[in-house]
Short mmCIF file of C-alpha atoms and ligand atoms in Angstrom, two decimals:
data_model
loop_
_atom_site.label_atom_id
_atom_site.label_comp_id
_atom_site.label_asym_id
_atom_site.label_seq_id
_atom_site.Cartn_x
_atom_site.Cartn_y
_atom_site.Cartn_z
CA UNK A 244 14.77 9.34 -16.90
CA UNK A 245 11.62 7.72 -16.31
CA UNK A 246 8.39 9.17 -18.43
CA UNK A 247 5.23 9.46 -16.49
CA UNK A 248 1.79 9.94 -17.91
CA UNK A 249 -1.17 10.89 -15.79
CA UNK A 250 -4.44 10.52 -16.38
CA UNK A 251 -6.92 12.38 -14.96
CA UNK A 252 -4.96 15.11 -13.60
CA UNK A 253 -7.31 18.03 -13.13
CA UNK A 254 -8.37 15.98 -9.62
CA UNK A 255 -7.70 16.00 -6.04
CA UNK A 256 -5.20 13.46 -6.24
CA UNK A 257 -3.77 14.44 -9.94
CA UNK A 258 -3.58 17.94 -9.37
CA UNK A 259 -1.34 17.87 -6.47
CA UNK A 260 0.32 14.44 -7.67
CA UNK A 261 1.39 16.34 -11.21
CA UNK A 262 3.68 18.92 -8.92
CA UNK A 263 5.26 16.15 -6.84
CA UNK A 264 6.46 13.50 -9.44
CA UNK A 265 7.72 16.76 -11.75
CA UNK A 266 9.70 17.75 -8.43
CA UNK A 267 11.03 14.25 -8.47
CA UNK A 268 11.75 13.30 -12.12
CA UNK A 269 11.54 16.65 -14.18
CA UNK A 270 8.87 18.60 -15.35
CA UNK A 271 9.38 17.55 -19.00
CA UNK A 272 9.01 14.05 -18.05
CA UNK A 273 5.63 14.23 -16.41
CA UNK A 274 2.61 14.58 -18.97
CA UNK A 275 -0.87 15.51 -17.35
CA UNK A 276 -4.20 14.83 -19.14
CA UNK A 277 -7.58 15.89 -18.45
CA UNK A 278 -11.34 15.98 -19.47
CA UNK A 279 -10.98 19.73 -19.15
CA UNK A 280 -8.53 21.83 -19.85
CA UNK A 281 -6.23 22.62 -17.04
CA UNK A 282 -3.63 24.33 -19.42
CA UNK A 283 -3.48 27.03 -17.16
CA UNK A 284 -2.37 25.00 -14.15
CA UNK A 285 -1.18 21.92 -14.84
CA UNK A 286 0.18 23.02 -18.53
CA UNK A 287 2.40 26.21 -16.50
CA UNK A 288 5.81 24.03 -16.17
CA UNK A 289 4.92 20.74 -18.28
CA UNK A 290 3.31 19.38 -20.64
CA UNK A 291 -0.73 19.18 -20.36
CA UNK A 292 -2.73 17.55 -22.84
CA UNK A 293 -6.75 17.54 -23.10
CA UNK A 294 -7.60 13.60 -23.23
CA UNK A 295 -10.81 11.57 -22.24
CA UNK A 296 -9.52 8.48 -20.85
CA UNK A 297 -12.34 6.98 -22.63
CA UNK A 298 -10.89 7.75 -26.00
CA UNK A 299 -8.69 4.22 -26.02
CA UNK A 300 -6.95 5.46 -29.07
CA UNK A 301 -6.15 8.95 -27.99
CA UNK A 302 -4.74 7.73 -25.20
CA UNK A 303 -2.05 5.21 -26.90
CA UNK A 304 -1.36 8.26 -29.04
CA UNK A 305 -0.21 10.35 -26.35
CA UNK A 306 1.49 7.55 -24.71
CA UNK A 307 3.36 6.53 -28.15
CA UNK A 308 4.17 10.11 -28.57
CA UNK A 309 5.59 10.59 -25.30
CA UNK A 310 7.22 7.81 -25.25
CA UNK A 311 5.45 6.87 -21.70
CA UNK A 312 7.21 4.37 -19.09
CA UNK A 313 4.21 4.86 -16.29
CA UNK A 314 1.07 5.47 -16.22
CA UNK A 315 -1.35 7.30 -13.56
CA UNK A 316 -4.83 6.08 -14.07
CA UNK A 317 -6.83 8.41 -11.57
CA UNK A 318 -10.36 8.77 -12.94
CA UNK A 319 -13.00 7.42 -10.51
CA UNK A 320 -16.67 9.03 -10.12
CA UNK A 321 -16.51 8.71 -6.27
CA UNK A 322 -18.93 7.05 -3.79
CA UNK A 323 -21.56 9.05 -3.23
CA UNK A 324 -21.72 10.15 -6.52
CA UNK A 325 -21.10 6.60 -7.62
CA UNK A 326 -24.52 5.65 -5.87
CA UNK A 327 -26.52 8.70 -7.98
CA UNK A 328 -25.37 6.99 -11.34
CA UNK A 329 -24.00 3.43 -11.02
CA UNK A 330 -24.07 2.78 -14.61
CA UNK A 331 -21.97 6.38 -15.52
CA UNK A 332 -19.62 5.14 -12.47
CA UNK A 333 -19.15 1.95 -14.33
CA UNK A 334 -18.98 3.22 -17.67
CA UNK A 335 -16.00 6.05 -16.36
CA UNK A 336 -14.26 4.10 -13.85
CA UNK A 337 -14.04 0.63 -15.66
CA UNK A 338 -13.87 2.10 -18.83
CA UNK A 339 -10.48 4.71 -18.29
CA UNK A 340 -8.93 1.32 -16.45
CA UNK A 341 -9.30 -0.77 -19.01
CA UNK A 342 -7.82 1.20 -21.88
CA UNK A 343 -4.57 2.23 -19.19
CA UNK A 344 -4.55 -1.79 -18.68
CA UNK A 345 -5.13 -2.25 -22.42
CA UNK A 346 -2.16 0.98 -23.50
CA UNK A 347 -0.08 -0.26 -20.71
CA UNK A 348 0.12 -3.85 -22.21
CA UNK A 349 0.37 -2.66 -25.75
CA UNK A 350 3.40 0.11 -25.07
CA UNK A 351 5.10 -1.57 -22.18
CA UNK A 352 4.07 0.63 -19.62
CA UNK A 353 4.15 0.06 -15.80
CA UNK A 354 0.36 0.82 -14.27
CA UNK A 355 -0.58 2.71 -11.00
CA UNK A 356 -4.37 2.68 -10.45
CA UNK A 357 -5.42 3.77 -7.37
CA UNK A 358 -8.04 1.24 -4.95
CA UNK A 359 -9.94 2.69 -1.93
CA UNK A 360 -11.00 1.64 1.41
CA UNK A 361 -14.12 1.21 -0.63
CA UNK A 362 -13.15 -2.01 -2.26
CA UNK A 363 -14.35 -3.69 1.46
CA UNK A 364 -17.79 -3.97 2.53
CA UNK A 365 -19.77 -4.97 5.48
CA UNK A 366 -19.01 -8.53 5.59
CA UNK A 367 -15.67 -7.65 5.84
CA UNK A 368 -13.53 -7.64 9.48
CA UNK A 369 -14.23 -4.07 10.48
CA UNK A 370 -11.06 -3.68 12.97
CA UNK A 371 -7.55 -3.69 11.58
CA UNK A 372 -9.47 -4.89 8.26
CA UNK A 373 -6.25 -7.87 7.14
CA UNK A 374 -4.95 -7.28 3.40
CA UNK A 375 -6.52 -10.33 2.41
CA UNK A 376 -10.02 -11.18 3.38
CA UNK A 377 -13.60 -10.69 2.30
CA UNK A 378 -14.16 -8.06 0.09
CA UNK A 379 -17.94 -7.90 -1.00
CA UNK A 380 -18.04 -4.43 -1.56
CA UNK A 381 -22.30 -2.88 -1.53
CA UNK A 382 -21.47 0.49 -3.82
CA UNK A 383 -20.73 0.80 -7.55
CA UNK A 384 -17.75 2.58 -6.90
CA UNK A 385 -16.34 -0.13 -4.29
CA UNK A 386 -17.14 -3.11 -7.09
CA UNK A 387 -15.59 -0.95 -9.96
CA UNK A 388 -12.59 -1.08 -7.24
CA UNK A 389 -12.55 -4.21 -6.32
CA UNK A 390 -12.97 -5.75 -10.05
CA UNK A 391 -10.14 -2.80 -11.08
CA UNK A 392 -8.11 -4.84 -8.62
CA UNK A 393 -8.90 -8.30 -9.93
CA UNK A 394 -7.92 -6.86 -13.10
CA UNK A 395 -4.58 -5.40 -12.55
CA UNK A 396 -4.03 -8.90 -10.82
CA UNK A 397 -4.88 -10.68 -14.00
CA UNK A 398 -2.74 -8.20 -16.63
CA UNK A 399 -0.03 -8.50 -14.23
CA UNK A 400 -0.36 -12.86 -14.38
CA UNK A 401 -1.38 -13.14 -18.12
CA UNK A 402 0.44 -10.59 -19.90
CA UNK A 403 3.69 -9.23 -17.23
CA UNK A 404 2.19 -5.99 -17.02
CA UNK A 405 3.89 -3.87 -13.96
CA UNK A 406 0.46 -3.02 -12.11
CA UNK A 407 0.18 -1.78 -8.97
CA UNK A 408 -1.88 -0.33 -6.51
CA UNK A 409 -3.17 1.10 -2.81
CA UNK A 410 -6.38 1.12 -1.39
CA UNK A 411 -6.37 4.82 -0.32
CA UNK A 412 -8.13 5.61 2.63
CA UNK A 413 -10.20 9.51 2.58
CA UNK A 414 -7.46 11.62 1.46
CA UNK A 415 -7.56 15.10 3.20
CA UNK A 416 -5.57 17.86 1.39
CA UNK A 417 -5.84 22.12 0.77
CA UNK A 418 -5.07 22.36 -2.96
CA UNK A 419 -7.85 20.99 -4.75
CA UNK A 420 -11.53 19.97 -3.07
CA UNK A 421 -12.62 15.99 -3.58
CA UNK A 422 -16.09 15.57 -5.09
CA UNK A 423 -18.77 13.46 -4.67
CA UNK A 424 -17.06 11.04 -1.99
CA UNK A 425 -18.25 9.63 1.16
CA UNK A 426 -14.96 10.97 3.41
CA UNK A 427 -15.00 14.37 1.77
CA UNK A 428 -16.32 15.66 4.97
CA UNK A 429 -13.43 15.89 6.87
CA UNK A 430 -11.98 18.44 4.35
CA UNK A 431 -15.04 19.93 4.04
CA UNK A 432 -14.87 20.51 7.63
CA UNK A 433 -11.46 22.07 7.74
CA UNK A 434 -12.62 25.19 5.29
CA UNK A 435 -16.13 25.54 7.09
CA UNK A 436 -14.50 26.07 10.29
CA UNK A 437 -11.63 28.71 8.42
CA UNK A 438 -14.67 30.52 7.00
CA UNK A 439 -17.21 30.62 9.55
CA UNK A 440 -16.57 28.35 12.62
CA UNK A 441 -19.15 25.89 12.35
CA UNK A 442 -19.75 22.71 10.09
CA UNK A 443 -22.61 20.40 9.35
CA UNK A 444 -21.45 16.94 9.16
CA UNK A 445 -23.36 14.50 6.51
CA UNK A 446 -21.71 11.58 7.99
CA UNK A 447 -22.59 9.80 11.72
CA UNK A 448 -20.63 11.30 14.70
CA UNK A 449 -19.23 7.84 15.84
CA UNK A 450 -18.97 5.89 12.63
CA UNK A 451 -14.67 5.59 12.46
CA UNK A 452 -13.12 5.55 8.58
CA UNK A 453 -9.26 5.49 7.66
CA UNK A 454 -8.25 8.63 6.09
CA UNK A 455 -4.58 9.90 5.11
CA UNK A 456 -2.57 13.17 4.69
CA UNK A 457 -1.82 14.02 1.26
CA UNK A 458 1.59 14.40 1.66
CA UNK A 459 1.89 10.58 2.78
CA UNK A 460 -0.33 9.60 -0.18
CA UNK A 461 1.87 11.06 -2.35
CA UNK A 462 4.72 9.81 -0.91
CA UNK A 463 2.38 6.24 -1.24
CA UNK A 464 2.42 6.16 -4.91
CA UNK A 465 6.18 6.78 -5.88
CA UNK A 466 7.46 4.52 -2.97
CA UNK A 467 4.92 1.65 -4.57
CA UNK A 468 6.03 2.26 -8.03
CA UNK A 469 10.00 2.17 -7.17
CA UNK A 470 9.67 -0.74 -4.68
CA UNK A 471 11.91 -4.03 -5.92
CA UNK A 472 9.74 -6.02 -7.94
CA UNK A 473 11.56 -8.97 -6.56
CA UNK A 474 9.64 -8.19 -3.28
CA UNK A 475 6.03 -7.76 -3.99
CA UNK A 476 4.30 -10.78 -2.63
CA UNK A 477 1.04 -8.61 -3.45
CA UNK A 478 0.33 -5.73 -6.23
CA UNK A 479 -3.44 -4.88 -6.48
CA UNK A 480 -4.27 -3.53 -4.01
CA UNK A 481 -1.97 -2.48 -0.37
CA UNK A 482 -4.22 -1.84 2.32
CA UNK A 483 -2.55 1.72 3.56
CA UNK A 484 -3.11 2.95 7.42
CA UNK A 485 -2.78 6.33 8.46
CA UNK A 486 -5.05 7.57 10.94
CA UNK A 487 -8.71 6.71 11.28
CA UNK A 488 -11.25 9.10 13.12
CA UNK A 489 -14.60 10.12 13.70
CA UNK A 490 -16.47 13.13 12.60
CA UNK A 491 -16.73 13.58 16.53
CA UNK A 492 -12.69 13.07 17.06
CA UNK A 493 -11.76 15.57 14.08
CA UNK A 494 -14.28 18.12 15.46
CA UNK A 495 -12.51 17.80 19.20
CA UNK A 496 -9.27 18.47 17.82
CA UNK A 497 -10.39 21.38 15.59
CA UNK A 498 -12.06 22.56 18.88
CA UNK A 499 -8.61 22.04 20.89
CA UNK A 500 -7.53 25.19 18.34
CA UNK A 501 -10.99 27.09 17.58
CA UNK A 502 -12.81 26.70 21.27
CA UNK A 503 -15.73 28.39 19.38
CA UNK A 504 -15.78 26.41 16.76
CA UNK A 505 -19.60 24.18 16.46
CA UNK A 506 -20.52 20.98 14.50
CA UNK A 507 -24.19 19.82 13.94
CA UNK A 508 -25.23 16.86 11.84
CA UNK A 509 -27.46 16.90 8.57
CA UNK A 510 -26.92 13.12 8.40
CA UNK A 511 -26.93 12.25 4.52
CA UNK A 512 -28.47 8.55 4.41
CA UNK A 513 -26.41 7.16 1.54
CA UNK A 514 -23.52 8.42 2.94
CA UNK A 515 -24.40 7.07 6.39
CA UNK A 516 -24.93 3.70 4.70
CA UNK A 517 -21.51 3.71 2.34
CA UNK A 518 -19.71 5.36 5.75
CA UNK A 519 -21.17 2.13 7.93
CA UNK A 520 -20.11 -0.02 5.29
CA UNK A 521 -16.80 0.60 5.36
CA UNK A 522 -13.96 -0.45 7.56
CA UNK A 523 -13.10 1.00 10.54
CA UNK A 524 -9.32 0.94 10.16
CA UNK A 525 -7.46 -1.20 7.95
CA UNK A 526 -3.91 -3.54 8.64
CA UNK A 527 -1.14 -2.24 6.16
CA UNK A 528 1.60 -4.56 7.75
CA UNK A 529 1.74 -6.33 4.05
CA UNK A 530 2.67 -3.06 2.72
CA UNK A 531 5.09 -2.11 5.90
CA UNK A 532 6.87 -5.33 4.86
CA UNK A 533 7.00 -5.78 1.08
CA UNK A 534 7.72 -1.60 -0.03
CA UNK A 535 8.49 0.02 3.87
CA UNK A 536 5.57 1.59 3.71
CA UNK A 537 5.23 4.40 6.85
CA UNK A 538 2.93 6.82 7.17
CA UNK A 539 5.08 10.25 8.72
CA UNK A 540 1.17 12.32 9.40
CA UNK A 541 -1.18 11.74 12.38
CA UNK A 542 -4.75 14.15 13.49
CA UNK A 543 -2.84 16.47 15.26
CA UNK A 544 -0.03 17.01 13.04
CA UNK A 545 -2.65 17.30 9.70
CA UNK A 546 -4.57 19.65 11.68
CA UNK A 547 -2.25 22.21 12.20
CA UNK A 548 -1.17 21.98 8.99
CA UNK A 549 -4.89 22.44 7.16
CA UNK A 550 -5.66 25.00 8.93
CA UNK A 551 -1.89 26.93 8.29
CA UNK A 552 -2.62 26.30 4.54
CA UNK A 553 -6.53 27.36 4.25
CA UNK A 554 -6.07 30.67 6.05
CA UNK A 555 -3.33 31.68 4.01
CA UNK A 556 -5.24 30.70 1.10
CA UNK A 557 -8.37 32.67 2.29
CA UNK A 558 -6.34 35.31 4.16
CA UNK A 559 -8.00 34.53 7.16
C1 AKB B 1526 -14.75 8.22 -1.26
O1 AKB B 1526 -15.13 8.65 -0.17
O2 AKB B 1526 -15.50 7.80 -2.14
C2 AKB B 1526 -13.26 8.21 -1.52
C3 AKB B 1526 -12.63 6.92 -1.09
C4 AKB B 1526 -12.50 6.59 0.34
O3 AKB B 1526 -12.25 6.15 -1.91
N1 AKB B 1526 -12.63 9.29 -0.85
#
């Protein structure tokens, strides 16, 4: 049985990907760290260890203890946030990669670090953005991305380590809130209509970005790190398709099932700019063909869903 470390649990991504690899390979077998302590959560049917990523040596001591086969690497100070602090987005996001590159080479462990839709930038193709083309990314958080993938590239080349990688588009989910990212909005937007029918959007009304269901993200991550080695033409980073919308296209399909529901706009300008920099739907077919990647959610599909999930959760 395969032991999985995760780092930088306590997140959007982490919190819900904890529950779905311990449904899949045990809950003993799937050790969750955090900055905080999420003990009560993420500690309830597994192991949960405090751990700042940042610590290099704390982190080959849980992973020698453990006895760790994969590793999770999911801390990332997001866009937006990225842009308030670049050199606290650097220090985080290059420094927690670097010591999971650096464990993962020292203990023999395979490497999943997430990339983002980020990693492109305006000189990029913005339609059906290809897997391989110019990236010149114009945030901190999309050149700590980019660079993260170079890097995984070049452990993978110089030293065999098993690194691998998606970009993720905005992930939408109902368990735990992003923070401090450029998509976040059309989450956001799901719990402001529950609550009280109306949302202000930060982001443009026409300016398109790829976003995904977490349940397909998931899904992304263990059919990556399972795929035949023997096939991977690429590793860091699959561009990953989903759906891609508009604040104005999510807002007509929350309207199909709230007619009452209202959006204005309180446009944010770094967002605007980050949003506008950013492709308008990537090209996955290198991922369709080297690890059958699918996606199984669409709009529609999602929005029924979110909205099923947050009014339980609020009893609304
Ligand atoms: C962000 O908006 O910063 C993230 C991302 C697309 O990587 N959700």
């Amino acid at each position: 049985m395969k032991k999985i470390l995760i780092v930088g649990a306590g997140g959007q991504i982490g919190s819900e990907l904890t529950v779905y690899l311990r449904g899949i390979y045990g809950a003993g077998n799937v050790v969750a760290t955090d900055m905080r302590d999420c003990t009560a959560t993420l500690g309830q049917d597994g192991p949960f260890e405090v751990l700042d990523a940042l610590n290099a040596e704390a982190l080959a001591s849980i992973v020698s203890r453990y006895q760790i086969d994969a590793i999770f690497n999911l801390v990332a100070l997001l866009s937006a946030t990225g842009e308030k602090n670049p050199q606290l987005a650097w220090k985080i996001n290059m420094g927690a990669l670097n010591n999971s590159l650096e464990v993962a080479r020292q203990y023999n462990c395979a490497l999943f670090t997430p990339s983002s839709i980020g990693a492109f930038g305006p000189t990029s193709p913005k339609d059906k953005t290809p897997q391989d083309t110019v990236m010149q990314p114009t945030t901190i958080y999309g050149v700590c991305k980019y660079t993260g993938e170079m890097l995984g590239n070049y452990y993978h080349q110089r030293f065999g380590v098993d690194t691998r990688s998606v970009r993720f588009p905005g992930i939408i989910s109902n368990v735990t809130l992003p923070g401090g990212g450029t998509t976040d909005y059309a989450v956001e937007i799901y719990y402001e209509a529950v609550k009280q029918g109306r949302f202000t959007c930060p982001v443009p009304a026409d300016v398109y970005m790829d976003m995904i269901y977490m349940p397909d993200a998931l899904r992304a991550c263990v059919e990556l790190m399972e795929a035949d080695p023997a096939k991977l033409i690429h590793r860091n980073s699959f561009n990953i398709a989903s759906m891609s919308f508009t604040p104005e296209i999510i807002c007509a399909e929350l309207k199909k099932r709230m007619p009452d529901f209202t959006m204005d706009y309180d446009v944010d300008p770094v967002k605007k700019a980050i949003a506008e920099s950013w492709p308008n739907s990537l090209d996955d077919t290198c991922a369709r063909e080297e690890w059958g990647w699918k996606p199984e959610w669409d709009l529609s599909r999602m929005t029924d869903d979110m909205l099923e999930h947050i009014r339980r959760k609020m009893n609304k």
